[in-house]
Short mmCIF file of C-alpha atoms and ligand atoms in Angstrom, two decimals:
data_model
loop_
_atom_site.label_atom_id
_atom_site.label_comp_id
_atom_site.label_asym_id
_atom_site.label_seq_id
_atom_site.Cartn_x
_atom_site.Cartn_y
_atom_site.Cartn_z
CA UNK A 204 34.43 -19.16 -41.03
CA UNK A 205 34.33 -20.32 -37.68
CA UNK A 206 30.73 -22.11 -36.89
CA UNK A 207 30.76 -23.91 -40.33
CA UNK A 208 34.42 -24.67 -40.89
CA UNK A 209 33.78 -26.20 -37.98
CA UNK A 210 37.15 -25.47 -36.09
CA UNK A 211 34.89 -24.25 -33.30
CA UNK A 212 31.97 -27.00 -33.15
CA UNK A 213 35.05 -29.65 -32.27
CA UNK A 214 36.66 -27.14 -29.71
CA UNK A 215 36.12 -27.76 -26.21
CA UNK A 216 34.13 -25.84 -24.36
CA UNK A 217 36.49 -24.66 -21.72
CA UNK A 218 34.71 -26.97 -19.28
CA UNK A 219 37.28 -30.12 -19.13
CA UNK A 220 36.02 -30.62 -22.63
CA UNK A 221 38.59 -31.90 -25.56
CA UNK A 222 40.39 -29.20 -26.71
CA UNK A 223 40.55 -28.27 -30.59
CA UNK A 224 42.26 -30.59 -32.64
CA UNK A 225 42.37 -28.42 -36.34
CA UNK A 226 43.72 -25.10 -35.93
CA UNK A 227 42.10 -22.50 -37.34
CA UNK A 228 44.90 -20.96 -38.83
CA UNK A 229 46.49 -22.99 -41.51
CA UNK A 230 49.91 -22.46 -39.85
CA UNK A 231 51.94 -20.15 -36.80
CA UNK A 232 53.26 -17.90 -39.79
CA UNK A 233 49.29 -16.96 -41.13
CA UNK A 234 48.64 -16.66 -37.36
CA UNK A 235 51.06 -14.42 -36.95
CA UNK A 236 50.53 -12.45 -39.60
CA UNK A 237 46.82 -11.89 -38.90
CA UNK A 238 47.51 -10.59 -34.97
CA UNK A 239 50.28 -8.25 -36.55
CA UNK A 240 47.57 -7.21 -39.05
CA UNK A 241 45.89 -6.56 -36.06
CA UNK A 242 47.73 -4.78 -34.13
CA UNK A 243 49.46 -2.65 -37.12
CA UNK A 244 47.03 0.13 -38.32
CA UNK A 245 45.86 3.59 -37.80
CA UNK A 246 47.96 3.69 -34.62
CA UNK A 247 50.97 2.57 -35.28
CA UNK A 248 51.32 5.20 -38.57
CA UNK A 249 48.79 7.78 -38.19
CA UNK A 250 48.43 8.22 -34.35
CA UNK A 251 52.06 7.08 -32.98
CA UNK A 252 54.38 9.24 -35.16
CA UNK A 253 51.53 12.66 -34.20
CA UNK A 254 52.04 11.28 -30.41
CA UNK A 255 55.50 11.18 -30.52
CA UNK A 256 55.62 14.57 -32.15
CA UNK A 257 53.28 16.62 -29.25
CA UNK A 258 55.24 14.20 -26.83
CA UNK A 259 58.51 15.91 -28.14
CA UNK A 260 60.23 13.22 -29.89
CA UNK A 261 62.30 10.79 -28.02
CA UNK A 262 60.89 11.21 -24.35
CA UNK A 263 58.12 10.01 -25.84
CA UNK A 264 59.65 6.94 -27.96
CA UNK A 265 61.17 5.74 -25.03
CA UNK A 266 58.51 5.30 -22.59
CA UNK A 267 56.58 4.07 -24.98
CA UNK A 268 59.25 1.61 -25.05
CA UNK A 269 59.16 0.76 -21.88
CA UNK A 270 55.36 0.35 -21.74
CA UNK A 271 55.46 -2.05 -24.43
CA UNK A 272 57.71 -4.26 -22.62
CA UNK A 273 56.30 -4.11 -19.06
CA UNK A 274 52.37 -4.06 -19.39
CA UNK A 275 51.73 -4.58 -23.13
CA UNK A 276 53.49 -7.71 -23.45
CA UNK A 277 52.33 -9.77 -20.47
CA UNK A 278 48.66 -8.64 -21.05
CA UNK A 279 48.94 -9.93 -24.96
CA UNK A 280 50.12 -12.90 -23.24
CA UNK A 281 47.13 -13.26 -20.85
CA UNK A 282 44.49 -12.68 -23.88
CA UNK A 283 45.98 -15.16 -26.20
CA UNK A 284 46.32 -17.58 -23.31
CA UNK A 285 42.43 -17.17 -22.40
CA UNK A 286 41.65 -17.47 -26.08
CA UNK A 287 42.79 -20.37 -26.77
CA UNK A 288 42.41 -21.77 -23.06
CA UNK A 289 38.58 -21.41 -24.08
CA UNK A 290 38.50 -21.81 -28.06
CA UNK A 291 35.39 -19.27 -27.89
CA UNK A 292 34.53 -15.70 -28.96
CA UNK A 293 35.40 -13.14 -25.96
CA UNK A 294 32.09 -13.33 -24.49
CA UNK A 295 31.30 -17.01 -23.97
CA UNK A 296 35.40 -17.45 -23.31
CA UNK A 297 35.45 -15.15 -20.30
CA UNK A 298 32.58 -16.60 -19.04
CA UNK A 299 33.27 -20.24 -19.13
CA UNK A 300 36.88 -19.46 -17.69
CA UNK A 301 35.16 -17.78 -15.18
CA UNK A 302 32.84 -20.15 -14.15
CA UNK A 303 35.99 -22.71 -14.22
CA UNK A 304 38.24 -21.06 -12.17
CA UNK A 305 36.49 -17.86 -10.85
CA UNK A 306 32.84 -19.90 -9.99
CA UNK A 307 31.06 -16.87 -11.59
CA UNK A 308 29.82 -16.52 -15.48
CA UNK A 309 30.16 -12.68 -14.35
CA UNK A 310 33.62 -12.58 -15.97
CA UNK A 311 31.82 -12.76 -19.25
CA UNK A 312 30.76 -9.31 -19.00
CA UNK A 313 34.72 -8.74 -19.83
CA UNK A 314 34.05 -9.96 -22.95
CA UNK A 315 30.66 -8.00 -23.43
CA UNK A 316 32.89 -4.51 -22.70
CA UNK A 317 35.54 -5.28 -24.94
CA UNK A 318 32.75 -6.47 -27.66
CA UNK A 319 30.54 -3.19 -27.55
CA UNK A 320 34.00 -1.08 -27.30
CA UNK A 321 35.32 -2.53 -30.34
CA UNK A 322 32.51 -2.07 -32.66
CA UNK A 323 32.28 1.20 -31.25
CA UNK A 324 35.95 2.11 -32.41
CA UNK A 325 35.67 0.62 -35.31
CA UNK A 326 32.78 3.23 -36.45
CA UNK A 327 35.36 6.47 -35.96
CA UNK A 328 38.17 4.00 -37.64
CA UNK A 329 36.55 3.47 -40.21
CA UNK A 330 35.95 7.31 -41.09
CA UNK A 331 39.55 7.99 -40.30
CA UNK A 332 40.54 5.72 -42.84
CA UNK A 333 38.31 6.87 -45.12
CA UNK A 334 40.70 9.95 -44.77
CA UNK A 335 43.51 7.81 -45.29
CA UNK A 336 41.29 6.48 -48.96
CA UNK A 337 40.30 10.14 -49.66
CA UNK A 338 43.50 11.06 -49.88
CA UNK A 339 44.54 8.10 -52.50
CA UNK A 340 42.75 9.54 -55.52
CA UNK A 341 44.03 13.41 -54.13
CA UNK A 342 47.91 12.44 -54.30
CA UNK A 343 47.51 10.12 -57.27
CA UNK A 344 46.18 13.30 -59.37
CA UNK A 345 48.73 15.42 -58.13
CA UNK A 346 46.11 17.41 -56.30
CA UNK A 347 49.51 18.67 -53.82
CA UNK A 348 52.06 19.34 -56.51
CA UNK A 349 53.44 22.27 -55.00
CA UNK A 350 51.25 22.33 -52.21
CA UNK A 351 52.11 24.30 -49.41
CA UNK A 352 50.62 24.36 -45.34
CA UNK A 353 48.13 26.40 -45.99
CA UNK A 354 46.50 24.89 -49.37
CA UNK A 355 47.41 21.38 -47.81
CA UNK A 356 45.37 22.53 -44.44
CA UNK A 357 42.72 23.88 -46.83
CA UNK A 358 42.03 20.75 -48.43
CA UNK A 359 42.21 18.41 -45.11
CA UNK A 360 39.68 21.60 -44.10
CA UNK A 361 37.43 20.61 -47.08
CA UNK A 362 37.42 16.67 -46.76
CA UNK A 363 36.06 17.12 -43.13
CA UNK A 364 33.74 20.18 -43.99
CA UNK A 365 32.02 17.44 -46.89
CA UNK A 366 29.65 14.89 -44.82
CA UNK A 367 28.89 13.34 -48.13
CA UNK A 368 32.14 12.57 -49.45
CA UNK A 369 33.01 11.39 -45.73
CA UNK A 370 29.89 9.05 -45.53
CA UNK A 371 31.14 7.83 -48.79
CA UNK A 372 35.08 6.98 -48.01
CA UNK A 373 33.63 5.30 -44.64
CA UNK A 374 31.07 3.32 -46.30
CA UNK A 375 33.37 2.10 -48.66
CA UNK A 376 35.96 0.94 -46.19
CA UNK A 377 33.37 -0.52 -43.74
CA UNK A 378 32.10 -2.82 -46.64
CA UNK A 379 35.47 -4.21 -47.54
CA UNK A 380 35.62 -4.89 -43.40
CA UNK A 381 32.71 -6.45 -43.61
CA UNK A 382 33.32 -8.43 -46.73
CA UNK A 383 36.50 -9.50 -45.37
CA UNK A 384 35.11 -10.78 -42.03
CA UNK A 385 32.23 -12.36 -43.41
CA UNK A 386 34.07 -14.54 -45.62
CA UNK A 387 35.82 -16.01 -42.32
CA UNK A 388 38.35 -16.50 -40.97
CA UNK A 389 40.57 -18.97 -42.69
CA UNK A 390 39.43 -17.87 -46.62
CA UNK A 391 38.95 -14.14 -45.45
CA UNK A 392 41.19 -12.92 -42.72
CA UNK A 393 43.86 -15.04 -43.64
CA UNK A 394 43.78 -14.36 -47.20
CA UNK A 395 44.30 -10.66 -46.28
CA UNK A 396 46.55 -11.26 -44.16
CA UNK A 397 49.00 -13.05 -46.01
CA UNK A 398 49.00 -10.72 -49.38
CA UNK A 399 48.30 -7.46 -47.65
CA UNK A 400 50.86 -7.91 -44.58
CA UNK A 401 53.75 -8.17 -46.67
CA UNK A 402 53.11 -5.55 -49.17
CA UNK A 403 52.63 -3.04 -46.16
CA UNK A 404 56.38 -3.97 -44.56
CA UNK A 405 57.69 -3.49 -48.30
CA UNK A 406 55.55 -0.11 -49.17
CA UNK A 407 57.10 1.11 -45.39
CA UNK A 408 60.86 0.15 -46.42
CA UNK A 409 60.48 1.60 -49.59
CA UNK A 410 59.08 5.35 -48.15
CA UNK A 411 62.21 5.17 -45.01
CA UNK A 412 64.45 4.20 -48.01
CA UNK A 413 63.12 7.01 -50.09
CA UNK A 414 63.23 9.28 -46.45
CA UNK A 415 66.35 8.58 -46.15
CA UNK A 416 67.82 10.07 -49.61
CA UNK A 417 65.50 12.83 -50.32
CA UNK A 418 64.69 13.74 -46.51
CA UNK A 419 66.43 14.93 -43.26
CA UNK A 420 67.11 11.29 -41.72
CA UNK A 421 69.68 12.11 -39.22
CA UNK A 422 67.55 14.77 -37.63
CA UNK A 423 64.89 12.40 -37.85
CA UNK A 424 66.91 9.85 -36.29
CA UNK A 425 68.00 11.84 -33.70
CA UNK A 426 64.88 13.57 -32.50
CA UNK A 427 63.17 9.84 -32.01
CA UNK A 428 65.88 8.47 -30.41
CA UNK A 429 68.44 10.36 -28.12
CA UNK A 430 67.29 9.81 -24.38
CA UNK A 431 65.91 13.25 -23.38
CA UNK A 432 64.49 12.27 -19.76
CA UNK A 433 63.75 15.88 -18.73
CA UNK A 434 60.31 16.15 -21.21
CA UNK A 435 58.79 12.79 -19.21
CA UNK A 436 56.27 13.99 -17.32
CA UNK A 437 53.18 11.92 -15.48
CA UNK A 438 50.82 12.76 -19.18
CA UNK A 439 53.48 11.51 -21.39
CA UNK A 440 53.79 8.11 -19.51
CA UNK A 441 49.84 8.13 -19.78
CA UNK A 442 49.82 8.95 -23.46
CA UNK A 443 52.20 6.30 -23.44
CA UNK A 444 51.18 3.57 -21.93
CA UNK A 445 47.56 4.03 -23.58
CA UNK A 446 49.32 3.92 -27.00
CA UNK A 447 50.59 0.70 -26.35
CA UNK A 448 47.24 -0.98 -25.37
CA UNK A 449 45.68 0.62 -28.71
CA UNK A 450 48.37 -0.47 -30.92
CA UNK A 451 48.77 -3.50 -29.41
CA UNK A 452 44.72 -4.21 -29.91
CA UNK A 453 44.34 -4.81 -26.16
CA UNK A 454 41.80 -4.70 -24.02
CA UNK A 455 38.82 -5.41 -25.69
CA UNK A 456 39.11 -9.37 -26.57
CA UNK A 457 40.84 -8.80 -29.84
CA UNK A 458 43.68 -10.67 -29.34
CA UNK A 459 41.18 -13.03 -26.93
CA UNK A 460 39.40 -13.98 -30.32
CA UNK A 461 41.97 -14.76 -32.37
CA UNK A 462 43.76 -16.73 -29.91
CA UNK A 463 41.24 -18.67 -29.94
CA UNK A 464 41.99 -20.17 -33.19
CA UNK A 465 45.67 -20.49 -32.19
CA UNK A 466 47.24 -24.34 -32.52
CA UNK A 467 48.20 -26.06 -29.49
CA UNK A 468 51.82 -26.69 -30.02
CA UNK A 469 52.13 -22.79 -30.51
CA UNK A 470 54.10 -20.87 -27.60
CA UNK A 471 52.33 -17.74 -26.53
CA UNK A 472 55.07 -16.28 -25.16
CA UNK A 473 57.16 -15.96 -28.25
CA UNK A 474 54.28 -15.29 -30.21
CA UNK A 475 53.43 -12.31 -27.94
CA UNK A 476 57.44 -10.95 -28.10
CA UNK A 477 56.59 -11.61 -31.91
CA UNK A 478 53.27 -9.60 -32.57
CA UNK A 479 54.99 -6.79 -29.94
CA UNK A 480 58.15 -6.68 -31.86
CA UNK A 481 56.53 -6.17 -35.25
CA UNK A 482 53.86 -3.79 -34.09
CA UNK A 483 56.96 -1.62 -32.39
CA UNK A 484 58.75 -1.83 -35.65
CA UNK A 485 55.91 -0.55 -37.63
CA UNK A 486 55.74 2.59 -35.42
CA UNK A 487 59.09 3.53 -35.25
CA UNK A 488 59.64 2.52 -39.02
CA UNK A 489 56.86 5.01 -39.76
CA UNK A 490 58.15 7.39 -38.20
CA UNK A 491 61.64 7.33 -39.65
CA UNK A 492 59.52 7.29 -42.91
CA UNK A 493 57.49 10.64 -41.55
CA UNK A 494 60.00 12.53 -39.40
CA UNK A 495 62.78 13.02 -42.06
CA UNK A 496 60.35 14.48 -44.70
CA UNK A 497 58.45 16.67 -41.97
CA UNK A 498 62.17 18.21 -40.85
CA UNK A 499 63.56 18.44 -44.67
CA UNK A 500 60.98 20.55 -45.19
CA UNK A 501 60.83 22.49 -42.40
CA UNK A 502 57.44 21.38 -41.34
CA UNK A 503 55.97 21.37 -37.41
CA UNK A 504 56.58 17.99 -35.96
CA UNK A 505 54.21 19.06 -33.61
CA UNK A 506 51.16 19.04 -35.82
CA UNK A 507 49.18 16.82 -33.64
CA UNK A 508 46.44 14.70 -35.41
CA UNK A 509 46.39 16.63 -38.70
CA UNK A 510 50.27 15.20 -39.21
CA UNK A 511 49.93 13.21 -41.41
CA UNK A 512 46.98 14.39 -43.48
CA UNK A 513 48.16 18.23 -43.56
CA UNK A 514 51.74 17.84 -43.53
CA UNK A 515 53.22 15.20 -45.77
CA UNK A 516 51.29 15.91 -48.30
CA UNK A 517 53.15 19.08 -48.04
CA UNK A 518 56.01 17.60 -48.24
CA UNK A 519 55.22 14.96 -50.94
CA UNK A 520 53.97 18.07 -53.50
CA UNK A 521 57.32 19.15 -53.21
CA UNK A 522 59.04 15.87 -53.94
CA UNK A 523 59.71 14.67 -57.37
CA UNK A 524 57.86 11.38 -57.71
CA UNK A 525 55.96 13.37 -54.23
CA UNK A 526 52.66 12.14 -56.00
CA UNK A 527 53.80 8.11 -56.48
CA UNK A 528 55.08 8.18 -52.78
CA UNK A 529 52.26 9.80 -51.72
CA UNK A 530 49.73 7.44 -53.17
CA UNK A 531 52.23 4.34 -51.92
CA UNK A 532 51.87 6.19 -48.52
CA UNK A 533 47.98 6.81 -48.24
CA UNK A 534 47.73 3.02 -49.80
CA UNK A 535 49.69 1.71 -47.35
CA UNK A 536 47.73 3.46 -44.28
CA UNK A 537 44.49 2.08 -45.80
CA UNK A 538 46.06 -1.34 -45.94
CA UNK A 539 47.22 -1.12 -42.39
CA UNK A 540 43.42 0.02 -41.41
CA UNK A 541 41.94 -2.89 -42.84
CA UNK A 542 43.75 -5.60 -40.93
CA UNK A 543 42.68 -3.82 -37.96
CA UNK A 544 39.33 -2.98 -38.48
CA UNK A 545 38.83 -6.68 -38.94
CA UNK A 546 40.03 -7.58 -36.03
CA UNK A 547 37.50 -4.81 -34.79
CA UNK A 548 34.54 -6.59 -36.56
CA UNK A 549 36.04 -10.37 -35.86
CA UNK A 550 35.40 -10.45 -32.10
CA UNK A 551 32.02 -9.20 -31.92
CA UNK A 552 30.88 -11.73 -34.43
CA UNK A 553 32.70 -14.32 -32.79
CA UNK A 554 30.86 -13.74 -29.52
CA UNK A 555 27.58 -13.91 -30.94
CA UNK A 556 28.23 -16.24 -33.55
CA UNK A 557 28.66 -18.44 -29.51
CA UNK A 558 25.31 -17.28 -28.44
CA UNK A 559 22.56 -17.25 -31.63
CA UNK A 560 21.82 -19.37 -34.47
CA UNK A 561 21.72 -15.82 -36.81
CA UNK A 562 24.90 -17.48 -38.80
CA UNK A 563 28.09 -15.45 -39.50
CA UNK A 564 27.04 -13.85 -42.53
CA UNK A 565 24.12 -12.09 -41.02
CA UNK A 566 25.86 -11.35 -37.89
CA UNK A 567 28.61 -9.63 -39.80
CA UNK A 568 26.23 -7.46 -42.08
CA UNK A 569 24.27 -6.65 -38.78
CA UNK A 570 27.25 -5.54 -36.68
CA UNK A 571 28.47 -3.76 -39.69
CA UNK A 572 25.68 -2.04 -40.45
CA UNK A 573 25.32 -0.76 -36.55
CA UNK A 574 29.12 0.54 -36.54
CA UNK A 575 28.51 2.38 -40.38
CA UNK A 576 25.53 4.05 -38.59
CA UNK A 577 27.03 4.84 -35.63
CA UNK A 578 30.19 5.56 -37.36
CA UNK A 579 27.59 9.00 -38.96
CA UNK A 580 27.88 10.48 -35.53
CA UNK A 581 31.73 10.61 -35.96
CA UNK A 582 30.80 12.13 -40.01
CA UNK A 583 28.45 14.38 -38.68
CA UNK A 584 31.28 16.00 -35.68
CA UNK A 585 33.38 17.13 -38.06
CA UNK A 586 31.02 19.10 -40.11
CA UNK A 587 26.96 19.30 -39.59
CA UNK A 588 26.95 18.15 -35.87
CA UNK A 589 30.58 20.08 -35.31
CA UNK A 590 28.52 21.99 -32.39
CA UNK A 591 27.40 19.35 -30.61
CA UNK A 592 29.55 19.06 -28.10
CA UNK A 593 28.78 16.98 -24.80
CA UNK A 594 32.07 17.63 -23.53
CA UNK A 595 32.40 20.69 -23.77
CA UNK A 596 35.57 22.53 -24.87
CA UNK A 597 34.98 22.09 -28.55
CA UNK A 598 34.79 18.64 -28.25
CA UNK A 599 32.35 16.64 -30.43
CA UNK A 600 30.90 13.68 -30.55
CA UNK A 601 33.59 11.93 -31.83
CA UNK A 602 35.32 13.20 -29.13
CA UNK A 603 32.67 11.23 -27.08
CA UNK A 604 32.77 8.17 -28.70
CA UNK A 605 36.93 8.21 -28.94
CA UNK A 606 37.18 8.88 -24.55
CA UNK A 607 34.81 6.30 -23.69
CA UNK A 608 36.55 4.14 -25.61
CA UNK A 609 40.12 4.94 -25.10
CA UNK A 610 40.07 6.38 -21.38
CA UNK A 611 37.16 3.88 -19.94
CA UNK A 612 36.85 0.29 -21.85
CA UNK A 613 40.49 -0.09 -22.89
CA UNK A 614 41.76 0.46 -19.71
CA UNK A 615 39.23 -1.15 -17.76
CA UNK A 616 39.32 -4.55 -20.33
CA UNK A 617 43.04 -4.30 -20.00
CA UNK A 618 43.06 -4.57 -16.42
CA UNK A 619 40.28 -7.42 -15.86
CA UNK A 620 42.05 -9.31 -18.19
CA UNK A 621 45.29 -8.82 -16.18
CA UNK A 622 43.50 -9.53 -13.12
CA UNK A 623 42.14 -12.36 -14.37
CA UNK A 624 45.23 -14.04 -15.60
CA UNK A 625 47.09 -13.47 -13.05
CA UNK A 626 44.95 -14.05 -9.89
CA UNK A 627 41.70 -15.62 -10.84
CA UNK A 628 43.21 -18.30 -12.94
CA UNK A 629 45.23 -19.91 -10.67
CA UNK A 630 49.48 -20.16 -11.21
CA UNK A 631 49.14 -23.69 -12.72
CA UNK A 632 47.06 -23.57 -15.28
CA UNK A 633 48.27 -20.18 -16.66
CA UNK A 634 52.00 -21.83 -16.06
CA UNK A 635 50.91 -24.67 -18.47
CA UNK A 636 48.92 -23.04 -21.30
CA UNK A 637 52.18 -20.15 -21.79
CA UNK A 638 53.96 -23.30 -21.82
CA UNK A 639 56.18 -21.85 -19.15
CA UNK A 640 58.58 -23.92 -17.07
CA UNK A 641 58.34 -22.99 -13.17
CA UNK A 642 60.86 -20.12 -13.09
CA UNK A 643 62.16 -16.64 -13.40
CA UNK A 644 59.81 -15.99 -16.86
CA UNK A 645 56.84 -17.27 -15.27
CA UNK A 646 57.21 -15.49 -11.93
CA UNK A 647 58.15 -12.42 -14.04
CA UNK A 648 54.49 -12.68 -16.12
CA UNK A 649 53.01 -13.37 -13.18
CA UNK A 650 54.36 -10.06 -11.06
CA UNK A 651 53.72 -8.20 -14.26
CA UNK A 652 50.10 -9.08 -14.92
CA UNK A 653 49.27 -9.27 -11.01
CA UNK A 654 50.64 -6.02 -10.09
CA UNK A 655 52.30 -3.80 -12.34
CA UNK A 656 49.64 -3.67 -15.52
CA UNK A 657 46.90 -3.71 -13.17
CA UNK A 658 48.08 -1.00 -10.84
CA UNK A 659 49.66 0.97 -14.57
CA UNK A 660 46.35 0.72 -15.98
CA UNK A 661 44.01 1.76 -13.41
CA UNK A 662 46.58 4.87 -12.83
CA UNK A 663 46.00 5.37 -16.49
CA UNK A 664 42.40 5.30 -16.04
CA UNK A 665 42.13 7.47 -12.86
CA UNK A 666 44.49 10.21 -14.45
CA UNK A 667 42.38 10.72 -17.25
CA UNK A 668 38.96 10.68 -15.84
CA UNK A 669 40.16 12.55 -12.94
CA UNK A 670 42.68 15.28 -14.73
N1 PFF B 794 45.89 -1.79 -33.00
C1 PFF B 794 45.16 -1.05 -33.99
C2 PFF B 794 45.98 0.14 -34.42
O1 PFF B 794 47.06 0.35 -33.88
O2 PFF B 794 45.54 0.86 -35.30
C3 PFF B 794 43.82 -0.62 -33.50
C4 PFF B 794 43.04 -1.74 -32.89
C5 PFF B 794 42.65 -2.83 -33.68
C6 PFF B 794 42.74 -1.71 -31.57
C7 PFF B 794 41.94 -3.87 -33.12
C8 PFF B 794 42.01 -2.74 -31.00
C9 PFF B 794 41.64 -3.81 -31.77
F1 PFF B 794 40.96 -4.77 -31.22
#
């Protein structure tokens, strides 16, 4: 817990003040493991292997690759080094640092952005992973034994047709977020962290092992890795490149908050090549745990977002053991939800656990309570409210709620960030706190957040409001 366990009330203030002696995680490894837990969820296993599918496979992979590399690591960088420049939630953070080295509080409205966009996410996470719990029960009871598309599609058909049963799986996973969060960060987050981390890695080498003997693995392998430049086209790099900032947890002072609580004597850079490296695995582990079931059995690896709720279930009904994998599977996804939708939940409290004397645990059952409601628009679009469509084209208002997000905060918290960190900050001080001697790394960071993520990300941006 931040305000009482005091880790904050000793932390400087970003103004010249002393900087944070305790760390507020109990070591780099915990650390670590909670920005992974971050950064690992319903992207990385849900929404990158359907990606790479439409995006046909390697073209895809590879750019995604790429995008990783050039704009999602040196933004992680900048966010952990504001963090824990400033030892504050996102809000109060961006605004000291701005009135520091920008002379304008302004910059706080970064943090105020990233804030409302992550609570807002995190109320159509939360019902997606109540998909992901749904379907625990389903495959435990061998509801899919012998499943095939059709019955499979039928059933993914009836979860979203049922607002009750949604409002109940989302409910359910929004209290454990909230219970998590509100029992802080050091006996909460951590906790989670530490036991649920490692039993995700294990659950995802068990299904690629199990992929590997009972499914089509060297089709799979091939398909997500043999260079096929001729399918890039100017969407795929945007798909891309917006991937990365969503499964990285950029953009909206995720990685800013917990930074914050990052020791001294930490280096951000290898931390950042770390949390990327691990979050990349995690992708492309899932999908060699998806892709050689979905090709064994002759399945569409096209499917889109209904992947993996229509098709492996196919898949695992006609496995033996299907329904023990299965349940492993949908476990696992829930798992992977959880550490992110913390980090969801974590930053908003942090920023107004700054700026009011409500306390954490009524901040966190306050916020919570906004993003469950809110999260009944996102219930409502897929059944009731499946009409309402302010978009047009079919699209509801979870399709609303999932643009703004994605297509307008990300990007735009992605690239103030950048900008930040790479021209407001001054070369110095951002040399010092990455803990960077003056060279070819640091001038590389510095090109990379000065030009290339800013200039990537507001292309990003522009394409998808404009086309
Ligand atoms: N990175 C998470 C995922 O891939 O599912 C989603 C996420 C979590 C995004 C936390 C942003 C964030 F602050």
């Amino acid at each position: 817990m931040v305000g009482a366990e005091g880790g904050l009330d000793r932390a400087g203030a970003g103004d010249g003040a002393v900087r944070a002696a305790p760390p507020m995680w109990s070591s780099r490894l915990a650390f670590i493991l909670a920005a992974v837990g971050s950064a690992v969820g319903l992207g990385n296993i849900w929404k990158f292997p359907y990606m790479a599918g439409t995006g046909g496979g390697s073209a895809f992979v590879l750019v995604y690759l790429g995008c990783v590399l050039l704009v999602g690591v040196p933004v992680l960088m900048s966010e952990l080094m504001l963090g824990r420049m400033a030892r504050k939630g996102p809000i109060t953070a961006m605004a000291s640092l701005g009135r520091r080295f920008g002379g304008t509080p302004a910059w706080g409205l970064v943090g105020v952005v990233g804030v409302v966009a992550a609570v807002l996410i995190l109320s159509f996470y939360s019902v997606v992973a109540g998909w992901a719990l749904a379907y625990v029960p389903k495959l435990a009871s061998g509801t899919f034994a012998g499943a095939d598309a059709a019955r499979s599609a039928e059933a993914f058909g009836a979860l979203l047709a049922d607002p009750a049963g949604l409002f109940l799986w989302h409910s359910a996973f929004l209290l454990a977020t909230v219970l998590i969060v509100m029992r802080g960060v050091r006996s909460g987050i951590e906790v989670a962290v530490t036991w649920l981390m490692p039993l995700l890695f294990l659950m995802l080498l068990v299904l690629v092992g199990y992929a590997a003997v009972a499914g089509d693995f060297a089709r799979a392998a091939g398909y997500l890795f043999t260079p096929d430049f001729s399918k890039v086209t100017p969407e795929l790099v945007i798909a891309a490149a917006g991937q990365a900032f969503f499964s990285l947890s950029l953009g909206l002072g995720a990685m800013l908050a917990y930074g914050a609580y990052l020791p001294e004597d930490v280096s951000i850079p290898r931390t950042a090549v770390v949390i990327a490296g691990a979050d990349t695995l995690c992708a492309l582990t899932a999908g060699l745990a998806i892709f050689p079931i979905v090709f064994a059995h002759d399945l569409d690896p096209a499917e889109g977002p209904g992947l993996v709720f229509v098709t492996l279930p196919v898949a695992f009904g006609g496995m033996p053991f299907g329904s023990l994998f299965g349940t492993v599977f949908f476990v696992l996804i829930v798992v992977a939800a959880l550490t992110s939708s913390v980090a969801l939940l974590e930053p908003a409290v942090a920023a107004l656990d700054d700026r009011t004397r409500l306390g954490r645990v009524r901040l966190t059952v306050g916020l919570g309570a906004f993003a469950w409601l809110f999260g009944l628009l996102t219930v409502f679009s897929f059944n009731i409210w499946s009409d309402v469509q302010p978009l047009g084209d079919g699209r509801t208002l979870f399709d609303l709620i999932d643009w703004i997000t994605a297509n307008l905060m990300i990007p735009l918290g992605a690239t103030l960030i950048a900008v930040f960190a790479g021209w407001v900050l001054g070369r110095e001080a951002g040399r010092l706190e990455l803990g960077l001697p003056p060279g070819a790394v640091h001038g590389l960071w510095l090109a990379l957040v000065r030009y290339v993520a800013p200039l990537a990300i507001l292309v990003i941006a522009w394409r998808k409001i404009v086309g």
